[in-house]
Structure formats: C-alpha cells, structure tokens
Coordinates of C-alpha atoms and ligand atoms in Angstrom, one line a residue:
M1 CA 29.6 14.3 -2.9
K2 CA 28.7 15.5 0.3
I3 CA 25.1 15.4 1.5
T4 CA 23.9 15.6 5.2
A5 CA 19.9 14.9 6.4
V6 CA 18.5 17.8 8.1
I7 CA 15.4 16.0 10.0
L8 CA 12.8 18.6 11.8
A9 CA 11.2 17.0 15.1
A10 CA 11.0 20.8 17.5
G11 CA 7.8 21.1 16.3
Q12 CA 5.1 21.1 19.1
G13 CA 2.5 19.1 17.6
T14 CA -0.1 20.1 19.4
R15 CA -2.4 19.2 17.5
M16 CA -1.8 15.7 18.8
K17 CA -2.7 16.9 22.3
S18 CA -0.1 14.4 23.8
T19 CA 2.8 14.7 26.9
L20 CA 4.8 13.5 25.3
P21 CA 6.7 14.9 21.6
K22 CA 4.8 13.5 18.4
V23 CA 7.8 12.2 16.9
L24 CA 8.4 9.7 20.2
H25 CA 4.5 8.6 19.7
P26 CA 5.4 4.9 17.9
V27 CA 4.1 3.6 14.8
C28 CA 4.0 -0.2 15.0
G29 CA 6.5 -0.4 18.2
V30 CA 9.2 2.2 17.3
P31 CA 9.2 5.7 17.5
M32 CA 8.4 7.3 14.8
I33 CA 11.1 9.9 14.4
E34 CA 13.7 6.6 13.9
Y35 CA 11.8 5.0 10.6
V36 CA 12.4 8.6 9.4
L37 CA 16.3 9.0 10.7
R38 CA 17.0 6.1 9.0
A39 CA 15.5 6.5 5.4
A40 CA 17.2 9.5 5.7
W41 CA 20.6 7.9 6.7
E42 CA 20.9 5.7 3.9
A43 CA 20.0 8.7 1.5
S44 CA 22.6 10.8 2.4
S45 CA 26.3 10.1 3.5
E46 CA 26.9 11.7 6.8
V47 CA 25.5 11.8 10.1
P48 CA 22.1 13.8 9.9
V49 CA 21.4 16.4 12.2
V50 CA 18.1 16.7 14.0
V51 CA 16.7 19.7 15.0
I52 CA 14.9 19.3 18.7
G53 CA 12.8 21.8 20.5
H54 CA 10.1 20.9 22.7
G55 CA 10.5 17.9 24.2
A56 CA 14.2 18.3 23.4
E57 CA 15.4 16.1 26.3
P58 CA 13.5 12.6 25.7
V59 CA 14.3 13.2 21.8
R60 CA 17.7 13.6 22.3
E61 CA 17.8 10.4 24.9
F62 CA 15.8 8.6 22.8
L63 CA 18.3 9.3 19.3
G64 CA 21.7 8.6 21.2
E65 CA 24.9 8.3 19.2
T66 CA 22.2 7.9 16.2
A67 CA 22.1 11.4 14.9
R68 CA 24.0 15.0 15.9
C69 CA 20.9 17.0 17.8
V70 CA 21.2 20.5 17.4
V71 CA 18.1 22.8 19.5
Q72 CA 16.0 25.3 17.8
E73 CA 14.5 27.6 20.8
P74 CA 12.0 29.2 20.4
Q75 CA 10.4 27.1 17.5
L76 CA 9.3 29.9 14.9
G77 CA 8.8 27.5 11.3
T78 CA 10.1 24.9 9.5
G79 CA 12.5 27.4 7.8
H80 CA 13.8 28.8 11.4
A81 CA 14.4 25.5 12.3
V82 CA 16.7 24.3 9.0
Q83 CA 18.4 27.7 10.2
Q84 CA 19.6 26.0 13.4
A85 CA 21.6 23.3 11.4
E86 CA 23.6 25.9 9.7
S87 CA 26.3 26.9 12.0
S88 CA 27.4 23.4 12.1
L89 CA 27.1 22.3 8.6
R90 CA 28.0 25.6 6.7
G91 CA 30.9 24.5 4.4
K92 CA 30.8 21.2 5.5
T93 CA 28.2 19.3 3.1
D94 CA 27.2 20.3 -0.2
L95 CA 23.9 19.2 -0.6
V96 CA 21.6 19.6 2.2
L97 CA 18.1 17.0 2.1
V98 CA 15.7 18.3 4.6
V99 CA 12.8 15.9 6.4
Y100 CA 9.9 16.1 9.1
S101 CA 9.8 14.0 11.1
D102 CA 6.1 13.3 11.1
M103 CA 6.2 11.0 7.9
P104 CA 7.3 7.2 8.8
L105 CA 6.4 5.5 5.9
M106 CA 9.0 8.3 3.7
R107 CA 11.2 5.6 1.5
A108 CA 14.8 5.6 1.6
E109 CA 13.9 5.2 -2.2
S110 CA 12.8 7.9 -2.1
L111 CA 14.7 9.8 -0.6
K112 CA 17.4 8.8 -2.8
R113 CA 16.0 10.0 -6.2
L114 CA 14.7 14.0 -4.8
V115 CA 19.2 13.7 -4.2
E116 CA 20.1 12.2 -7.6
T117 CA 17.3 14.6 -9.0
Q118 CA 18.8 17.6 -7.2
K119 CA 22.4 16.3 -8.7
T120 CA 20.9 17.1 -12.0
N121 CA 19.4 20.0 -11.1
P122 CA 20.8 23.4 -12.3
G123 CA 18.5 25.1 -9.7
P124 CA 19.3 25.2 -6.3
F125 CA 16.5 22.9 -4.8
S126 CA 14.3 20.1 -5.7
L127 CA 11.0 18.7 -3.7
L128 CA 9.1 15.9 -3.5
T129 CA 5.0 16.2 -4.5
V130 CA 2.0 14.7 -4.2
K131 CA -1.5 14.3 -6.1
A132 CA -4.4 13.6 -3.5
E133 CA -8.0 13.7 -3.4
D134 CA -8.0 14.9 0.3
P135 CA -5.5 17.5 1.1
R136 CA -5.4 17.0 4.8
G137 CA -4.5 20.4 5.7
F138 CA -0.8 19.9 3.2
G139 CA 1.3 23.2 1.6
R140 CA -0.6 22.9 -2.6
V141 CA 2.4 23.4 -5.0
I142 CA 1.4 25.9 -7.2
R143 CA 2.7 25.5 -10.5
G144 CA 3.0 28.4 -13.8
P145 CA 1.5 27.8 -17.0
G146 CA 4.8 26.1 -18.4
G147 CA 4.2 23.8 -15.2
D148 CA 7.1 25.1 -14.2
V149 CA 6.8 25.0 -9.7
Q150 CA 5.7 29.0 -8.5
A151 CA 4.8 29.1 -4.7
I152 CA 4.3 26.3 -2.2
V153 CA 1.1 28.0 -0.6
E154 CA 0.2 27.0 3.1
E155 CA -3.4 25.8 3.7
A156 CA -4.0 28.5 5.6
A157 CA -2.9 31.6 3.5
A158 CA -4.7 29.7 0.3
T159 CA -6.5 31.0 -1.8
E160 CA -10.0 29.3 -2.6
A161 CA -8.7 28.6 -6.2
Q162 CA -5.1 27.5 -4.4
L163 CA -7.1 25.5 -2.4
A164 CA -8.6 23.1 -4.9
I165 CA -5.0 21.9 -6.6
H166 CA -4.5 18.4 -5.4
E167 CA -0.3 18.6 -5.6
L168 CA 0.9 18.6 -2.0
N169 CA 3.9 19.7 -0.7
V170 CA 5.0 16.7 1.1
G171 CA 7.9 17.8 3.3
A172 CA 11.1 17.0 2.2
Y173 CA 13.5 18.6 0.3
C174 CA 17.5 18.8 -1.2
F175 CA 19.3 22.1 -1.0
S176 CA 22.7 23.0 -2.5
A177 CA 24.1 24.2 1.0
E178 CA 25.4 27.6 -0.3
W179 CA 22.5 29.0 -1.5
L180 CA 20.0 27.3 1.4
W181 CA 21.8 29.1 4.1
E182 CA 21.7 32.4 2.3
A183 CA 17.7 32.2 1.2
L184 CA 16.7 31.2 5.1
G185 CA 17.9 34.8 5.8
K186 CA 15.4 36.3 3.7
I187 CA 12.2 34.4 4.3
K188 CA 10.0 36.8 5.9
V189 CA 7.5 36.4 8.8
S190 CA 4.2 35.1 7.6
S191 CA 1.3 36.4 9.6
K192 CA 0.8 33.0 11.9
G193 CA 4.3 34.9 13.0
E194 CA 6.6 31.6 11.5
Y195 CA 8.7 31.9 9.0
Y196 CA 8.5 28.9 6.1
L197 CA 10.9 26.5 4.5
T198 CA 8.6 26.7 1.6
D199 CA 9.0 30.1 1.2
T200 CA 12.5 29.0 -0.1
V201 CA 10.2 28.2 -3.0
A202 CA 9.0 31.9 -4.0
L203 CA 12.6 33.2 -3.6
A204 CA 14.0 30.7 -6.1
V205 CA 11.6 32.0 -8.7
E206 CA 12.0 35.4 -7.6
A207 CA 16.0 35.0 -8.3
G208 CA 14.7 33.2 -12.2
L209 CA 16.3 29.5 -10.6
R210 CA 14.4 26.0 -11.6
V211 CA 12.8 24.8 -8.4
Q212 CA 12.3 20.8 -9.6
A213 CA 9.6 18.8 -8.7
L214 CA 9.5 15.0 -8.0
E215 CA 6.4 13.8 -7.8
L216 CA 5.8 10.2 -5.5
E217 CA 3.4 7.7 -7.0
D218 CA 2.4 6.0 -3.2
L219 CA 0.1 8.4 -1.6
V220 CA 1.3 6.2 1.6
E221 CA 4.5 7.2 1.6
T222 CA 3.2 10.6 2.3
I223 CA 0.7 10.4 5.2
G224 CA 2.7 13.6 7.5
I225 CA 1.3 12.4 11.1
N226 CA -0.7 15.5 12.8
T227 CA -3.4 14.0 14.2
R228 CA -4.2 10.8 16.7
V229 CA -5.9 10.3 13.1
H230 CA -3.4 10.1 11.1
L231 CA -1.5 8.4 13.9
A232 CA -3.9 5.6 12.5
E233 CA -3.8 5.3 9.3
A234 CA 0.2 5.4 9.9
E235 CA -0.3 3.0 11.6
A236 CA -2.1 0.7 9.5
A237 CA 0.0 1.6 6.4
M238 CA 3.3 0.3 7.8
R239 CA 1.6 -2.7 10.3
Q240 CA 0.4 -3.5 6.0
R241 CA 4.1 -2.8 5.0
I242 CA 5.3 -5.2 7.5
N243 CA 2.8 -8.5 7.0
R244 CA 3.3 -7.8 3.2
A245 CA 7.2 -8.1 3.7
H246 CA 7.2 -11.2 6.3
M247 CA 4.4 -12.9 3.4
L248 CA 6.8 -12.4 0.5
A249 CA 9.3 -13.8 2.6
G250 CA 7.3 -17.0 3.2
V251 CA 5.8 -16.4 5.8
T252 CA 1.5 -17.2 6.1
I253 CA 0.0 -14.5 7.8
V254 CA -3.9 -16.3 7.2
D255 CA -5.6 -13.0 7.9
P256 CA -3.4 -9.7 7.6
A257 CA -5.7 -7.1 8.8
S258 CA -5.7 -8.6 12.4
T259 CA -2.4 -9.3 13.1
Y260 CA 0.2 -7.2 14.7
I261 CA 3.4 -7.8 14.0
E262 CA 6.0 -4.6 14.8
A263 CA 8.5 -3.4 13.1
E264 CA 11.3 -5.1 14.4
V265 CA 10.1 -8.5 14.6
R266 CA 12.0 -11.5 13.3
I267 CA 10.0 -14.7 11.6
G268 CA 11.4 -17.5 9.7
R269 CA 10.2 -19.2 6.7
D270 CA 7.5 -21.5 6.4
T271 CA 5.8 -20.1 9.4
V272 CA 1.8 -20.1 10.0
I273 CA 1.0 -17.0 12.1
W274 CA -2.9 -17.4 13.2
P275 CA -5.5 -14.0 13.8
N276 CA -5.0 -12.2 16.8
T277 CA -2.1 -12.4 16.9
Y278 CA 0.2 -9.3 18.4
L279 CA 4.0 -10.0 17.8
R280 CA 5.8 -7.0 20.1
G281 CA 9.2 -5.9 20.2
E282 CA 12.2 -8.1 19.9
T283 CA 10.3 -10.9 19.3
V284 CA 11.9 -13.4 17.0
I285 CA 10.1 -16.6 15.8
G286 CA 11.7 -19.5 13.6
E287 CA 10.5 -21.4 10.8
D288 CA 8.0 -23.8 10.5
C289 CA 5.8 -22.4 13.7
V290 CA 2.5 -22.6 14.1
I291 CA 1.6 -19.2 16.5
G292 CA -2.0 -18.1 17.7
P293 CA -4.5 -17.8 17.1
N294 CA -4.9 -15.3 20.0
T295 CA -1.2 -15.2 21.3
I296 CA 0.9 -12.3 22.1
A297 CA 4.4 -11.9 22.2
E298 CA 6.9 -10.0 23.2
D299 CA 10.7 -9.8 23.5
T300 CA 10.5 -13.3 23.1
S301 CA 12.1 -15.5 21.1
V302 CA 10.9 -19.1 19.7
G303 CA 12.6 -21.6 18.1
N304 CA 12.1 -23.8 15.2
G305 CA 8.5 -25.6 15.3
C306 CA 7.3 -24.3 17.7
E307 CA 2.8 -24.6 18.3
I308 CA 1.7 -22.0 20.7
L309 CA -2.2 -21.2 20.9
A310 CA -3.5 -18.6 23.0
A311 CA -1.0 -18.0 24.6
V312 CA 1.4 -14.7 26.4
M313 CA 4.9 -14.4 26.4
E314 CA 6.9 -11.8 27.4
G315 CA 10.8 -12.0 27.7
A316 CA 10.7 -15.4 27.6
V317 CA 13.4 -18.1 25.4
V318 CA 11.6 -20.8 23.9
E319 CA 13.6 -23.8 22.1
D320 CA 12.3 -25.3 19.0
N321 CA 10.0 -27.9 19.0
V322 CA 8.0 -26.7 22.0
G323 CA 4.4 -26.8 22.1
I324 CA 2.6 -24.0 24.3
G325 CA -1.4 -23.6 25.0
P326 CA -3.6 -23.0 24.7
F327 CA -4.1 -20.9 28.0
A328 CA -0.5 -20.8 28.8
R329 CA 1.4 -17.5 29.9
L330 CA 5.3 -16.9 30.0
R331 CA 6.9 -14.2 32.1
K332 CA 10.4 -12.6 31.5
G333 CA 12.6 -15.3 32.6
A334 CA 11.0 -17.8 31.1
H335 CA 13.1 -20.7 29.0
L336 CA 11.3 -23.7 28.1
C337 CA 14.3 -25.8 25.9
Q338 CA 13.6 -28.7 23.5
G339 CA 10.6 -30.2 23.2
V340 CA 8.8 -29.0 26.6
H341 CA 4.8 -29.4 26.4
M342 CA 2.8 -26.8 28.5
G343 CA -0.7 -27.3 28.3
N344 CA -2.8 -24.8 29.8
F345 CA -3.8 -22.4 32.3
G346 CA 0.1 -22.1 33.3
E347 CA 1.8 -19.5 34.6
I348 CA 6.1 -19.9 34.4
K349 CA 8.5 -17.0 35.8
D350 CA 12.1 -16.7 35.8
S351 CA 12.2 -20.8 35.3
T352 CA 13.7 -23.3 33.3
L353 CA 12.4 -26.7 32.3
G354 CA 14.1 -28.5 30.7
P355 CA 14.3 -30.7 27.1
G356 CA 11.3 -32.7 27.7
T357 CA 9.0 -32.1 30.9
K358 CA 5.2 -31.7 30.8
M359 CA 3.5 -29.2 33.0
G360 CA 0.0 -30.4 31.5
H361 CA -2.7 -27.9 33.1
F362 CA -3.1 -25.6 36.3
S363 CA 0.5 -24.7 37.7
Y364 CA 2.9 -22.3 38.9
I365 CA 6.6 -22.7 38.4
G366 CA 8.0 -19.3 39.8
N367 CA 12.7 -19.2 40.2
A368 CA 13.0 -22.3 39.8
A369 CA 15.2 -24.7 37.9
I370 CA 13.5 -28.0 36.4
G371 CA 15.7 -31.0 34.9
A372 CA 14.9 -32.7 31.6
E373 CA 11.7 -35.1 31.2
V374 CA 10.1 -34.2 34.7
N375 CA 6.5 -34.7 34.7
I376 CA 4.6 -31.2 36.4
G377 CA 0.8 -32.3 37.5
A378 CA -1.8 -30.7 37.3
G379 CA -2.3 -28.3 39.9
T380 CA 1.8 -27.8 40.6
I381 CA 2.7 -24.8 42.6
T382 CA 6.3 -23.5 42.9
C383 CA 5.0 -21.7 46.7
N384 CA 8.4 -19.7 46.0
Y385 CA 7.6 -16.0 47.7
D386 CA 7.6 -16.6 51.7
G387 CA 6.6 -12.7 52.0
V388 CA 10.4 -11.0 52.2
H389 CA 12.2 -13.1 49.4
K390 CA 11.9 -14.9 46.3
N391 CA 13.4 -18.2 47.2
K392 CA 14.6 -21.5 44.6
T393 CA 13.0 -24.3 43.7
E394 CA 15.6 -27.0 42.3
I395 CA 14.1 -30.1 40.5
G396 CA 16.1 -32.9 38.8
E397 CA 15.6 -35.0 36.0
G398 CA 13.4 -37.6 35.3
V399 CA 11.1 -36.6 38.5
F400 CA 7.7 -37.0 39.1
L401 CA 4.7 -34.4 40.5
G402 CA 2.1 -35.6 41.4
S403 CA -1.1 -33.4 41.0
D404 CA -1.6 -30.6 43.5
T405 CA 1.9 -30.7 44.8
M406 CA 3.1 -27.7 47.2
L407 CA 6.8 -26.9 46.6
V408 CA 7.4 -24.4 49.6
A409 CA 10.8 -23.1 48.5
P410 CA 14.0 -22.9 49.0
V411 CA 13.8 -26.6 48.4
K412 CA 15.8 -29.2 45.7
L413 CA 14.0 -32.3 44.3
G414 CA 16.8 -34.9 44.1
A415 CA 16.8 -36.8 40.2
R416 CA 13.7 -39.3 39.6
S417 CA 12.1 -38.3 43.5
R418 CA 8.6 -38.2 43.1
T419 CA 5.7 -36.7 45.1
G420 CA 2.4 -38.0 45.7
A421 CA -0.9 -36.2 45.5
G422 CA -1.9 -33.4 47.7
A423 CA 2.4 -33.6 48.7
V424 CA 3.0 -30.1 50.6
V425 CA 7.5 -30.4 50.3
T426 CA 9.1 -28.1 53.0
K427 CA 12.0 -30.1 53.1
D428 CA 14.8 -31.5 50.8
V429 CA 14.3 -35.0 49.4
E430 CA 16.8 -37.1 47.8
A431 CA 17.5 -39.1 44.6
D432 CA 15.0 -41.9 43.9
T433 CA 12.5 -40.9 46.5
L434 CA 9.2 -41.0 47.3
V435 CA 7.3 -38.6 49.6
V436 CA 3.9 -37.5 50.2
G437 CA 1.1 -35.8 52.9
V438 CA 1.6 -32.5 54.4
P439 CA 4.1 -31.6 54.8
A440 CA 5.6 -34.6 53.0
R441 CA 7.6 -37.5 54.2
A442 CA 10.0 -40.0 52.7
I443 CA 8.1 -43.7 52.2
K444 CA 10.1 -45.5 50.4
K445 CA 13.3 -45.9 47.9
L446 CA 12.8 -45.8 44.2
G447 CA 14.4 -48.4 41.9
L448 CA 13.8 -46.5 38.6
K449 CA 15.9 -45.5 35.8
V450 CA 16.2 -42.3 33.8
K451 CA 14.3 -43.4 30.4
E452 CA 15.9 -44.1 27.9
Ligands
UD1_1 C1 4.3 21.6 6.6 C2 4.9 22.1 5.1 C3 3.6 21.7 4.3 C4 4.1 20.2 4.4 C5 3.2 19.4 5.5 C6 3.7 17.9 5.2 C7 5.6 24.5 6.2 C8 5.4 25.4 6.6 N1 4.7 23.5 5.9 O1 2.9 21.6 7.6 O2 3.8 22.8 3.8 O3 2.7 20.2 3.2 O4 4.3 19.8 6.3 O5 3.6 17.4 6.3 O6 7.0 23.8 6.1 N2 9.3 21.9 12.9 C9 10.5 22.6 13.3 N3 10.5 23.9 14.0 C10 9.2 24.4 13.9 C11 8.2 24.1 13.7 C12 8.1 22.9 12.4 O7 11.0 21.6 13.6 O8 9.8 25.7 14.5 C13 8.9 20.3 12.6 C14 7.9 19.4 13.4 O9 8.5 19.4 14.1 C15 7.6 18.7 11.6 C16 7.8 19.8 10.6 O10 9.1 20.4 11.1 O11 8.4 17.5 11.8 C17 7.2 19.9 10.0 O12 6.1 20.8 11.4 P1 4.3 20.8 10.8 O13 4.0 21.9 12.0 O14 4.4 19.2 10.9 O15 4.1 21.3 9.7 P2 3.1 21.4 8.7 O16 1.7 22.0 9.3 O17 2.3 19.6 8.6
CA2 CA1 3.1 18.1 9.9

C-alpha cells in the first residue's frame, strides 16, 4: 500500500510577526519543518510532498532533495493547500497523510498509529485529536450522541457551547486518496474566504461515512506554533525531550533546566554536563568528559576524557584528554591534539597545537602550526596580521616560548628552540637555539634533547 505524506507549509504565519517564514524558525537549532518532515517520512512510504507558498524560495532551498515541493498561490486555506498536491499524486498513492508543518513535537510513532487506524477504517479518513484544558485556538472536535465525530469547528466560528469543548483537532489526518480528491472540490469557502480542510469531516458525515478519531495522550506532541510564545513552549518541550534522551543513553546532565542541547548534537557515555552549557549545531562530545559549567560549543568535536570549563568553542576540533579553561576561546579551525592543556584567557584560531602542548595563560594563537610538547609561555602572541595578510607561524616540537613572546609572522621556530621573556621574534629561529631581546637575536646553541 502506498502512503504519501503531504505537509502544509504555505501559510504566512502572520502571528509570528517575522520576515522569516514560520516553518524555518528553529526549534532547538533545527527549522521546525524538518521535524515534521522526518516524522511524516517515517510514517509513509513515498517521498513527502510539501506545499509551499509564503516564503516559498527559502523553504524550497532548505528542503532541497528531501521533499517534492508544490506551490500554493494564493494561499486560500488548508483544504485548498492539499488540493495543490492532487495533480502530482492522483492515482499514485492509496493513502494521503496530511500533516501541518507547525507541529515539531509530533512523533513518527503517532503518525504511524494514525496510518494504521485508517487502514482498518471502512470510512474515508482518520484524524488525531487531543483533550486539553487550554484550547490554544485549535478547532473543536464535535462528537455525536454515539461518540462519532460529526464536525470540526474553527474557534472563530464556534458557538459558546462548542467553545467549551476540550477535544481539539491536532492537524494530522490520514485520507483514502480517491475520496480526498473528490471531497476537496466540494469544500465551501468560509466566512474568512478560506477553504478549510477540516470541513471534510462534515462532508463525510453527510454522506453517511465514518471519520475515525485517534486520541493522543501526550499533549506535548500537539503543540502547534502560531506565535513566538508557542515557539518558546515548543523549544522548552523539545529541550526536555532531547536532554531526557541523552540521560537515558548514559549522559549525566546535572541541571537539565539550564542545559541547552540542540537536536543534532551527539554525546558519549559517562560524560557529565554541568549547568549553563549550550551545545549547538553539529557538535559531538566523546565519552567520560566533563563539560561546563558555563560552556558553549558550536559545530565542535571533542574527543574522550576532556575537561572543559567555562569555554566558548566554534568550529573547533579537540582530541582526547584535553583540558580547557576556565575562560578559553577556540575559534574556527582551532585543533587541539591529544593531551593539550589550554588554561585561562587564551584564544586560538586556525591553528593546531600538537600533542601535549601547554598554553597556560593569556595567549593569542592564530594561523599557527605548533608541534608536540611545546610550552607556550604566559602572554605569547602570534602577530599574524600585518594589516593586509594573515601570515603563518610554524613552531617545531619541544619549543619553549618565554613569557610575553611576540611571534611576528611569517616566522618559523626550529625544534627545541627557546625564546627569552619579552622576545619579539621577527626572523626564523634555527633548531636548538635560544633567542632573546627586541628584535630577538640568537645568543647560544642549546644541547637539549627532546623529552622522552
Ligand atoms: C489549523 C486547523 C485547526 C487545528 C489547528 C492545529 C484548519 C482550518 N484549522 O488551524 O482545526 O486545530 O490547525 O494546529 O485546518 N497552510 C497552508 N496554506 C494555507 C493555509 C495554511 O499551507 O492556505 C498551512 C500552514 O502553513 C500551517 C497549516 O497549514 O502549517 C495550518 O495553518 P494555520 O493557519 O496554522 O491553521 P490554524 O489556524 O492553526
Ligand atoms: Ca497552526
């Protein structure tokens, strides 16, 4: 049996008061439509169709190859929106799973149950409902004396008695395709000038056909986003869901309420996350790490056994057993190899620090390749920018940089060389050589061997 999802994403989202199309507003770092698309895909058998309209181009661009897009122009309501998918789907699918794109918390499981419900329903469609104290402006589900669904009434058109009904229309339906295409043509325009998909309920009932309701237990799944207040509610609920999944998978989150982990982030077992930590984008954290308090990581990969305290990291790579912070900043292209120690008030950009290298205090390292077991003295600065170009600094293994060394790039320091405190290095330094002063000059050859 062919099941195709149709996701409605053409509405303007007026109540968001935004230039960004509603469905591209992120929830835990991922545009809300992505969640619905994935869940609907899981519950269906064909590539989903997304109805776009308002802000069509950015939405189409975001979706790329993950969906087939059809355009609804002008946007005349949810029934009219589904109609736009007819020409591409007629005769090509048995069931049509219609889902609104503003429900990021909807689970694939629930949509699968909806599809299963319709498979055994002799009537033309099934829909999801939920009972809630706060109706949130949702359409009310009207049931007849025998409990059968009779109609869905939008809040604006509801009577006093209908407004008091607590069973709500969630915005997910599974239709028998052939019946759907016929019914869509019969929907009458509402007082608001729109064609409501919800009117298909009354059409079925008038024809003596049964509409099956599947009631969801978990209210959270049904959070529909119309305003930024709803967006914050969805964000909080999604954050809880994400944190819970990490905890159940073996991550300690000391204070989930102040821990922000975006949807794509991965974390290894026995890692401990302290409060006020924000893990964003495609960040990956290994096992047995201690992260935070007060740490931000974006698109950063951290190995196993790292301790990172009060640091900000963007686009960085941190290998195993690295210690960072407090108050450290890793920018794009920072690469800390195994066992690096980076202490307080350091900044690293586009640079590699070799295994075991130590940078304890107050340094800026940019556009540098630094070897293994280098000691970067307090206050060391790579003067990498001459006003026009970014220039490279290369430092060999076992180098010892005295406090307050200025490395005027481009410059190379040979293995095991040393600089005196306050040296301003403007010329390359040979291996095993001590340089001092301003500008730095070689004063002696060192017989040092590399540490075993
Ligand atoms: C809709 C339902 C309501 C339900 C609620 C659940 C209708 C008429 N009402 O109301 O019963 O309780 O969702 O959240 O269906 N869209 C289009 N084209 C349009 C209009 C809307 O694609 O012309 C899309 C929107 O992008 C959105 C979805 O359809 O994803 C629902 O539209 P929205 O305006 O949010 O409907 P609600 O007023 O929330
Ligand atoms: Ca809505």
